[in-house]
Every structure is written in C-alpha cells, then in structure tokens.
Amino acid sequence: MKPRILVAREVFPEVIDRLQEHFEVDDNQADLVLGGEGLKARLADKAGALTAATDPVTAEVIAAAPGLKAICNFAVGYNNIDLAACTRAGVVATNTPGVLDDTTADLAWALLMATARRLPAAERWLRNGEWKGWQFIQWLGSDIHHATLGILGMGRIGQAVARRGAGFEMKVIYHNRTRLPADKEAACRARWVDKDTLLREADFLVLVLPYSPATHHIIGAAELALMKPTAHLINIARGGIVDDEALISALRQRRLSGAGLDVFEGEPKFNPGFLELDNVALAPHIGSSSRATRMAMAMTAADNLIAALSGQRPPNLLNPDAWR
Ligand code: GLV
C-alpha cells in the first residue's frame, strides 16, 4: 500500500499528480487554512506532509501523528515548524532553498523602487482623479542610482538583491553574522559593515533574515532612530523581524522616508496604521510568487518527500539528526 500523505494547502494539479505516483494523497485543493487543530486531525494517519509557512507544525501536532516521518515545507523559511520537536520524534523536515532566490530578490527591488518613487500613492492619486495638471514640483521621490544599498542578512537571497544593485551603480554594504568569502563579496560588489554602520549609512535597507526568537524585533525604535530620515526600509523576510508599531511611528513622523513591506506581524492581519500612511508600498507576502517559482518550490518539496519516504536522504534536509 502507498504511504498516506497530506498536502496542507492548494498546489498546482501537476504537483498532486506527481505525488499520486508515490502516495495516497489527502489534498486541500479547497485551500482551507487548517491551523493547528486541522493539521492535527489531518496528519494523525499520515506518513508525511507538504506544508506551507502558514501551517503551524508544533510539538502538539507532531505528537498527534505517530506514523509521521517527514514534513516538507514549500517555503525557504521554516519558522512554522518546531524543528526540535521534529528531531525528537524522528521526523525529518525540509525546505526549498535556492529555487526562489531570484524571484524574491526581484520583489525586494519592486518594493524598493515603488517606495523610492512613491508609486502606490501616486497611482492612488491618479485613480482618484486628482491629477489636474503636470507640475514641475510634484511627486518628488528618492534616487535609487548611486545610492547606498544596505542588506541585513546576506544569504542567497541577500546576495541576489545585492547583485542587482550593480545595475544602478549603487554602493552596496551588508551585515551578516558571518562575513562572506572574498569571492562572493566581489561578485556582489558588497562590503561587510557592523550593524550600526549599516543602519546609519543605508539609503535603502533590505531585510533578508530568517525569523527566530533571536531576530524578533531586530529592527525596533532604537534601530530605526539610527537610520537616515531620507532612508527607506524594505522587508521581504518575515513579519516580527520589524517592530511594526515602531515603524509606523517613524514613518508617520517622517523620521524615515518610506517603506516597502511584503510581510507583517500577525499577517494576514496587520497593523491598520500602515493604511493611513502614504509613504509605504505594501504587498501580501508574494516574494516568491511567480508561477514558475511557485511550481519549482512545490516540486522541490515533493522531491524531498518522495526521497524521505523512500529511504533516501532528502536533498534539503534541515535536521540531519532526525535522519540518523
Ligand atoms: C516564503 O516566505 C518562504 O519562506 O519561502
């Protein structure tokens, strides 16, 4: 008999077809958000699952699934998974690094350019019929070219954001716990600086850190106060890395020029204060959302699950201790 698996959110039919070659699939093509209780119920009789960043794979969920062997996230971030609990239960966990780097870096740039040139507010103004005539001094934005691009978190996505800075002849600085090897720094034309220098010097600060208790509110009131009032903050990482209340206050008081945000604390709910600001570009967590990339992510997760349940080490294993 084929192992039973759960696909916790809607995916492309091609992915379900591929999984059905190997497994008995319980899908969720209606795309209900299962939540902890729903996951517990649906995972109880499963050997594995494809999960999204919205699926809380907690210790309780894992304990309720005695036959569970693999949790394969179709996301690069995996803060929705209690990795320690997985390891204790001998459940392997995987993510989808690599396939989404360029698409997510592109979105960082879309937000960067939108906030720099005030596109969302200008478009709202145009749509509202407020454009009565062209003026020389109208909708003045910030220059991107030759500005300083700062990147906090210099993994694969951070490096992809940095490389794009060359096209705008930007000065690129970054901060990361570990410094990149010289060849990678050269490929990104980026210079390592300490965190305070990054905050003080960046004209555009892009956050590309994984979320963990250690990065919770790593950008709060004190950090925002170090930034230039002309600077823009871009968050394509995770809600909770930025203290949204402190950010709203800085943007409202123009202690910060603008922000481009793809992620929010408590999303899909978010602080309504953002809606009152005209100096933000907001997106509903769509960093990796191109058709090709979302397909690649789902297929990567499927590959991981097929490997894990057929006794092969999954390519994107997060907890090698569970494999041993
Ligand atoms: C999306 O947010 C991801 O982590 O892939």
PDB file of C-alpha atoms in Angstrom, residues 9-189:
ATOM      1  CA  ARG A   9      -2.511  23.936   1.096  1.00  0.00           C
ATOM      2  CA  GLU A  10      -3.622  24.217  -2.507  1.00  0.00           C
ATOM      3  CA  VAL A  11      -0.866  23.443  -5.014  1.00  0.00           C
ATOM      4  CA  PHE A  12      -0.772  23.086  -8.803  1.00  0.00           C
ATOM      5  CA  PRO A  13      -2.564  19.950 -10.091  1.00  0.00           C
ATOM      6  CA  GLU A  14       0.739  18.812 -11.653  1.00  0.00           C
ATOM      7  CA  VAL A  15       2.187  18.525  -8.149  1.00  0.00           C
ATOM      8  CA  ILE A  16      -0.733  16.427  -6.908  1.00  0.00           C
ATOM      9  CA  ASP A  17      -0.333  14.185  -9.995  1.00  0.00           C
ATOM     10  CA  ARG A  18       3.345  13.676  -9.250  1.00  0.00           C
ATOM     11  CA  LEU A  19       2.689  12.884  -5.591  1.00  0.00           C
ATOM     12  CA  GLN A  20      -0.067  10.430  -6.502  1.00  0.00           C
ATOM     13  CA  GLU A  21       2.501   8.316  -8.376  1.00  0.00           C
ATOM     14  CA  HIS A  22       4.066   7.578  -4.971  1.00  0.00           C
ATOM     15  CA  PHE A  23       1.462   8.235  -2.313  1.00  0.00           C
ATOM     16  CA  GLU A  24      -2.156   8.138  -1.346  1.00  0.00           C
ATOM     17  CA  VAL A  25      -2.766  11.875  -1.268  1.00  0.00           C
ATOM     18  CA  ASP A  26      -5.111  13.779   1.038  1.00  0.00           C
ATOM     19  CA  ASP A  27      -5.105  17.182  -0.644  1.00  0.00           C
ATOM     20  CA  ASN A  28      -6.528  20.545   0.347  1.00  0.00           C
ATOM     21  CA  GLN A  29      -7.331  21.994  -3.070  1.00  0.00           C
ATOM     22  CA  ALA A  30     -10.133  23.975  -1.418  1.00  0.00           C
ATOM     23  CA  ASP A  31      -7.257  25.776   0.326  1.00  0.00           C
ATOM     24  CA  LEU A  32      -8.786  25.911   3.794  1.00  0.00           C
ATOM     25  CA  VAL A  33      -6.343  27.230   6.372  1.00  0.00           C
ATOM     26  CA  LEU A  34      -6.129  24.149   8.573  1.00  0.00           C
ATOM     27  CA  GLY A  35      -4.479  25.704  11.632  1.00  0.00           C
ATOM     28  CA  GLY A  36      -3.096  23.631  14.490  1.00  0.00           C
ATOM     29  CA  GLU A  37      -6.288  21.668  15.161  1.00  0.00           C
ATOM     30  CA  GLY A  38      -6.954  20.963  11.493  1.00  0.00           C
ATOM     31  CA  LEU A  39      -3.390  19.802  10.945  1.00  0.00           C
ATOM     32  CA  LYS A  40      -3.580  17.557  13.995  1.00  0.00           C
ATOM     33  CA  ALA A  41      -6.711  15.887  12.669  1.00  0.00           C
ATOM     34  CA  ARG A  42      -5.499  15.513   9.088  1.00  0.00           C
ATOM     35  CA  LEU A  43      -1.947  14.391   9.967  1.00  0.00           C
ATOM     36  CA  ALA A  44      -2.896  11.750  12.528  1.00  0.00           C
ATOM     37  CA  ASP A  45      -2.843   8.905   9.976  1.00  0.00           C
ATOM     38  CA  LYS A  46      -0.150  10.280   7.636  1.00  0.00           C
ATOM     39  CA  ALA A  47       3.470   9.382   6.958  1.00  0.00           C
ATOM     40  CA  GLY A  48       4.348  12.774   5.530  1.00  0.00           C
ATOM     41  CA  ALA A  49       3.128  16.180   4.513  1.00  0.00           C
ATOM     42  CA  LEU A  50       3.769  19.102   2.225  1.00  0.00           C
ATOM     43  CA  THR A  51       3.261  22.222   4.322  1.00  0.00           C
ATOM     44  CA  ALA A  52       3.342  25.970   3.814  1.00  0.00           C
ATOM     45  CA  ALA A  53       4.604  28.781   6.005  1.00  0.00           C
ATOM     46  CA  THR A  54       1.002  29.200   7.212  1.00  0.00           C
ATOM     47  CA  ASP A  55       0.870  25.674   8.699  1.00  0.00           C
ATOM     48  CA  PRO A  56       1.931  25.541  12.356  1.00  0.00           C
ATOM     49  CA  VAL A  57       3.754  22.227  12.725  1.00  0.00           C
ATOM     50  CA  THR A  58       4.008  22.376  16.502  1.00  0.00           C
ATOM     51  CA  ALA A  59       5.162  19.772  19.034  1.00  0.00           C
ATOM     52  CA  GLU A  60       1.477  19.038  19.699  1.00  0.00           C
ATOM     53  CA  VAL A  61       0.742  18.435  16.011  1.00  0.00           C
ATOM     54  CA  ILE A  62       3.742  16.121  15.736  1.00  0.00           C
ATOM     55  CA  ALA A  63       2.800  14.202  18.901  1.00  0.00           C
ATOM     56  CA  ALA A  64      -0.661  13.556  17.441  1.00  0.00           C
ATOM     57  CA  ALA A  65       0.820  11.890  14.328  1.00  0.00           C
ATOM     58  CA  PRO A  66       2.577   8.691  15.467  1.00  0.00           C
ATOM     59  CA  GLY A  67       3.328   7.480  11.932  1.00  0.00           C
ATOM     60  CA  LEU A  68       4.762  10.802  10.735  1.00  0.00           C
ATOM     61  CA  LYS A  69       8.203  10.619   9.105  1.00  0.00           C
ATOM     62  CA  ALA A  70       8.587  13.783   7.031  1.00  0.00           C
ATOM     63  CA  ILE A  71       7.423  17.412   6.941  1.00  0.00           C
ATOM     64  CA  CYS A  72       8.360  19.109   3.683  1.00  0.00           C
ATOM     65  CA  ASN A  73       7.759  22.842   3.632  1.00  0.00           C
ATOM     66  CA  PHE A  74       7.160  24.527   0.324  1.00  0.00           C
ATOM     67  CA  ALA A  75       8.940  27.652   1.540  1.00  0.00           C
ATOM     68  CA  VAL A  76      12.519  28.537   2.295  1.00  0.00           C
ATOM     69  CA  GLY A  77      11.589  29.879   5.739  1.00  0.00           C
ATOM     70  CA  TYR A  78      10.608  27.226   8.248  1.00  0.00           C
ATOM     71  CA  ASN A  79       9.764  29.112  11.422  1.00  0.00           C
ATOM     72  CA  ASN A  80       6.317  27.462  11.202  1.00  0.00           C
ATOM     73  CA  ILE A  81       7.962  24.133  12.081  1.00  0.00           C
ATOM     74  CA  ASP A  82       9.115  23.163  15.573  1.00  0.00           C
ATOM     75  CA  LEU A  83      12.362  21.666  14.318  1.00  0.00           C
ATOM     76  CA  ALA A  84      13.499  20.425  17.739  1.00  0.00           C
ATOM     77  CA  ALA A  85      10.187  18.586  18.222  1.00  0.00           C
ATOM     78  CA  CYS A  86      10.553  17.037  14.753  1.00  0.00           C
ATOM     79  CA  THR A  87      14.057  15.840  15.576  1.00  0.00           C
ATOM     80  CA  ARG A  88      12.971  14.383  18.925  1.00  0.00           C
ATOM     81  CA  ALA A  89      10.193  12.470  17.158  1.00  0.00           C
ATOM     82  CA  GLY A  90      12.499  11.318  14.348  1.00  0.00           C
ATOM     83  CA  VAL A  91      10.547  13.355  11.771  1.00  0.00           C
ATOM     84  CA  VAL A  92      12.712  14.821   9.023  1.00  0.00           C
ATOM     85  CA  ALA A  93      11.973  18.387   7.948  1.00  0.00           C
ATOM     86  CA  THR A  94      12.909  20.053   4.666  1.00  0.00           C
ATOM     87  CA  ASN A  95      12.546  23.449   2.960  1.00  0.00           C
ATOM     88  CA  THR A  96      13.048  24.819  -0.563  1.00  0.00           C
ATOM     89  CA  PRO A  97      16.235  26.878  -0.682  1.00  0.00           C
ATOM     90  CA  GLY A  98      17.682  28.155  -3.949  1.00  0.00           C
ATOM     91  CA  VAL A  99      14.728  27.940  -6.307  1.00  0.00           C
ATOM     92  CA  LEU A 100      13.163  31.194  -5.120  1.00  0.00           C
ATOM     93  CA  ASP A 101      16.212  33.416  -4.668  1.00  0.00           C
ATOM     94  CA  ASP A 102      15.928  35.464  -7.852  1.00  0.00           C
ATOM     95  CA  THR A 103      12.151  35.839  -7.761  1.00  0.00           C
ATOM     96  CA  THR A 104      12.250  37.022  -4.159  1.00  0.00           C
ATOM     97  CA  ALA A 105      15.142  39.393  -4.876  1.00  0.00           C
ATOM     98  CA  ASP A 106      13.128  40.814  -7.782  1.00  0.00           C
ATOM     99  CA  LEU A 107      10.243  41.557  -5.404  1.00  0.00           C
ATOM    100  CA  ALA A 108      12.605  43.311  -2.996  1.00  0.00           C
ATOM    101  CA  TRP A 109      13.545  45.552  -5.892  1.00  0.00           C
ATOM    102  CA  ALA A 110       9.934  46.092  -6.920  1.00  0.00           C
ATOM    103  CA  LEU A 111       9.171  47.318  -3.387  1.00  0.00           C
ATOM    104  CA  LEU A 112      12.374  49.335  -3.216  1.00  0.00           C
ATOM    105  CA  MET A 113      11.578  51.152  -6.441  1.00  0.00           C
ATOM    106  CA  ALA A 114       7.903  51.573  -5.552  1.00  0.00           C
ATOM    107  CA  THR A 115       8.676  53.237  -2.239  1.00  0.00           C
ATOM    108  CA  ALA A 116      11.578  55.297  -3.634  1.00  0.00           C
ATOM    109  CA  ARG A 117       9.439  56.770  -6.399  1.00  0.00           C
ATOM    110  CA  ARG A 118       6.199  56.815  -4.366  1.00  0.00           C
ATOM    111  CA  LEU A 119       4.342  54.784  -6.966  1.00  0.00           C
ATOM    112  CA  PRO A 120       1.472  53.411  -4.822  1.00  0.00           C
ATOM    113  CA  ALA A 121       0.437  56.835  -3.529  1.00  0.00           C
ATOM    114  CA  ALA A 122       0.884  58.456  -6.947  1.00  0.00           C
ATOM    115  CA  GLU A 123      -1.273  55.804  -8.564  1.00  0.00           C
ATOM    116  CA  ARG A 124      -3.998  56.180  -5.930  1.00  0.00           C
ATOM    117  CA  TRP A 125      -3.953  59.935  -6.555  1.00  0.00           C
ATOM    118  CA  LEU A 126      -4.240  59.444 -10.318  1.00  0.00           C
ATOM    119  CA  ARG A 127      -7.046  56.890  -9.961  1.00  0.00           C
ATOM    120  CA  ASN A 128      -8.905  59.258  -7.639  1.00  0.00           C
ATOM    121  CA  GLY A 129      -8.999  61.862 -10.421  1.00  0.00           C
ATOM    122  CA  GLU A 130      -6.777  64.253  -8.505  1.00  0.00           C
ATOM    123  CA  TRP A 131      -4.293  64.844 -11.355  1.00  0.00           C
ATOM    124  CA  LYS A 132      -5.336  68.256 -12.601  1.00  0.00           C
ATOM    125  CA  GLY A 133      -2.128  69.106 -14.433  1.00  0.00           C
ATOM    126  CA  TRP A 134       1.539  68.349 -14.723  1.00  0.00           C
ATOM    127  CA  GLN A 135       3.724  70.258 -12.318  1.00  0.00           C
ATOM    128  CA  PHE A 136       7.484  70.563 -12.137  1.00  0.00           C
ATOM    129  CA  ILE A 137       7.477  70.083  -8.395  1.00  0.00           C
ATOM    130  CA  GLN A 138       5.197  67.102  -7.994  1.00  0.00           C
ATOM    131  CA  TRP A 139       5.624  63.637  -6.540  1.00  0.00           C
ATOM    132  CA  LEU A 140       9.318  64.103  -5.869  1.00  0.00           C
ATOM    133  CA  GLY A 141      10.915  60.820  -4.904  1.00  0.00           C
ATOM    134  CA  SER A 142      14.334  59.489  -3.949  1.00  0.00           C
ATOM    135  CA  ASP A 143      17.056  58.493  -6.388  1.00  0.00           C
ATOM    136  CA  ILE A 144      17.985  54.843  -6.437  1.00  0.00           C
ATOM    137  CA  HIS A 145      21.012  55.063  -8.708  1.00  0.00           C
ATOM    138  CA  HIS A 146      24.290  55.754  -6.912  1.00  0.00           C
ATOM    139  CA  ALA A 147      22.575  55.486  -3.522  1.00  0.00           C
ATOM    140  CA  THR A 148      23.769  53.131  -0.768  1.00  0.00           C
ATOM    141  CA  LEU A 149      22.047  49.765  -0.681  1.00  0.00           C
ATOM    142  CA  GLY A 150      22.247  48.086   2.728  1.00  0.00           C
ATOM    143  CA  ILE A 151      21.392  44.451   3.245  1.00  0.00           C
ATOM    144  CA  LEU A 152      20.793  42.819   6.606  1.00  0.00           C
ATOM    145  CA  GLY A 153      21.115  39.045   6.192  1.00  0.00           C
ATOM    146  CA  MET A 154      23.411  38.031   3.362  1.00  0.00           C
ATOM    147  CA  GLY A 155      22.312  34.522   2.442  1.00  0.00           C
ATOM    148  CA  ARG A 156      21.446  33.530  -1.094  1.00  0.00           C
ATOM    149  CA  ILE A 157      18.519  35.964  -1.397  1.00  0.00           C
ATOM    150  CA  GLY A 158      20.502  38.822   0.143  1.00  0.00           C
ATOM    151  CA  GLN A 159      23.281  38.208  -2.356  1.00  0.00           C
ATOM    152  CA  ALA A 160      20.792  38.190  -5.242  1.00  0.00           C
ATOM    153  CA  VAL A 161      19.430  41.550  -4.012  1.00  0.00           C
ATOM    154  CA  ALA A 162      22.997  42.878  -3.784  1.00  0.00           C
ATOM    155  CA  ARG A 163      23.979  41.772  -7.297  1.00  0.00           C
ATOM    156  CA  ARG A 164      21.061  43.725  -8.727  1.00  0.00           C
ATOM    157  CA  GLY A 165      22.473  46.874  -7.106  1.00  0.00           C
ATOM    158  CA  ALA A 166      25.301  46.943  -9.646  1.00  0.00           C
ATOM    159  CA  GLY A 167      22.848  47.848 -12.411  1.00  0.00           C
ATOM    160  CA  PHE A 168      22.018  51.025 -10.515  1.00  0.00           C
ATOM    161  CA  GLU A 169      25.677  51.716  -9.755  1.00  0.00           C
ATOM    162  CA  MET A 170      24.913  51.596  -6.053  1.00  0.00           C
ATOM    163  CA  LYS A 171      27.338  51.330  -3.198  1.00  0.00           C
ATOM    164  CA  VAL A 172      26.464  48.027  -1.504  1.00  0.00           C
ATOM    165  CA  ILE A 173      27.077  47.319   2.182  1.00  0.00           C
ATOM    166  CA  TYR A 174      25.823  44.404   4.248  1.00  0.00           C
ATOM    167  CA  HIS A 175      25.759  42.953   7.711  1.00  0.00           C
ATOM    168  CA  ASN A 176      25.611  39.270   8.476  1.00  0.00           C
ATOM    169  CA  ARG A 177      26.799  37.235  11.453  1.00  0.00           C
ATOM    170  CA  THR A 178      29.388  35.610   9.237  1.00  0.00           C
ATOM    171  CA  ARG A 179      31.233  37.542   6.583  1.00  0.00           C
ATOM    172  CA  LEU A 180      31.040  36.238   3.032  1.00  0.00           C
ATOM    173  CA  PRO A 181      34.170  34.784   1.460  1.00  0.00           C
ATOM    174  CA  ALA A 182      36.071  37.327  -0.640  1.00  0.00           C
ATOM    175  CA  ASP A 183      34.944  35.897  -3.998  1.00  0.00           C
ATOM    176  CA  LYS A 184      31.265  36.196  -3.017  1.00  0.00           C
ATOM    177  CA  GLU A 185      31.765  39.727  -1.700  1.00  0.00           C
ATOM    178  CA  ALA A 186      33.395  40.595  -5.017  1.00  0.00           C
ATOM    179  CA  ALA A 187      30.529  39.040  -7.014  1.00  0.00           C
ATOM    180  CA  CYS A 188      28.088  41.191  -5.030  1.00  0.00           C
ATOM    181  CA  ARG A 189      30.421  44.210  -5.003  1.00  0.00           C
TER     182      ARG A 189
END
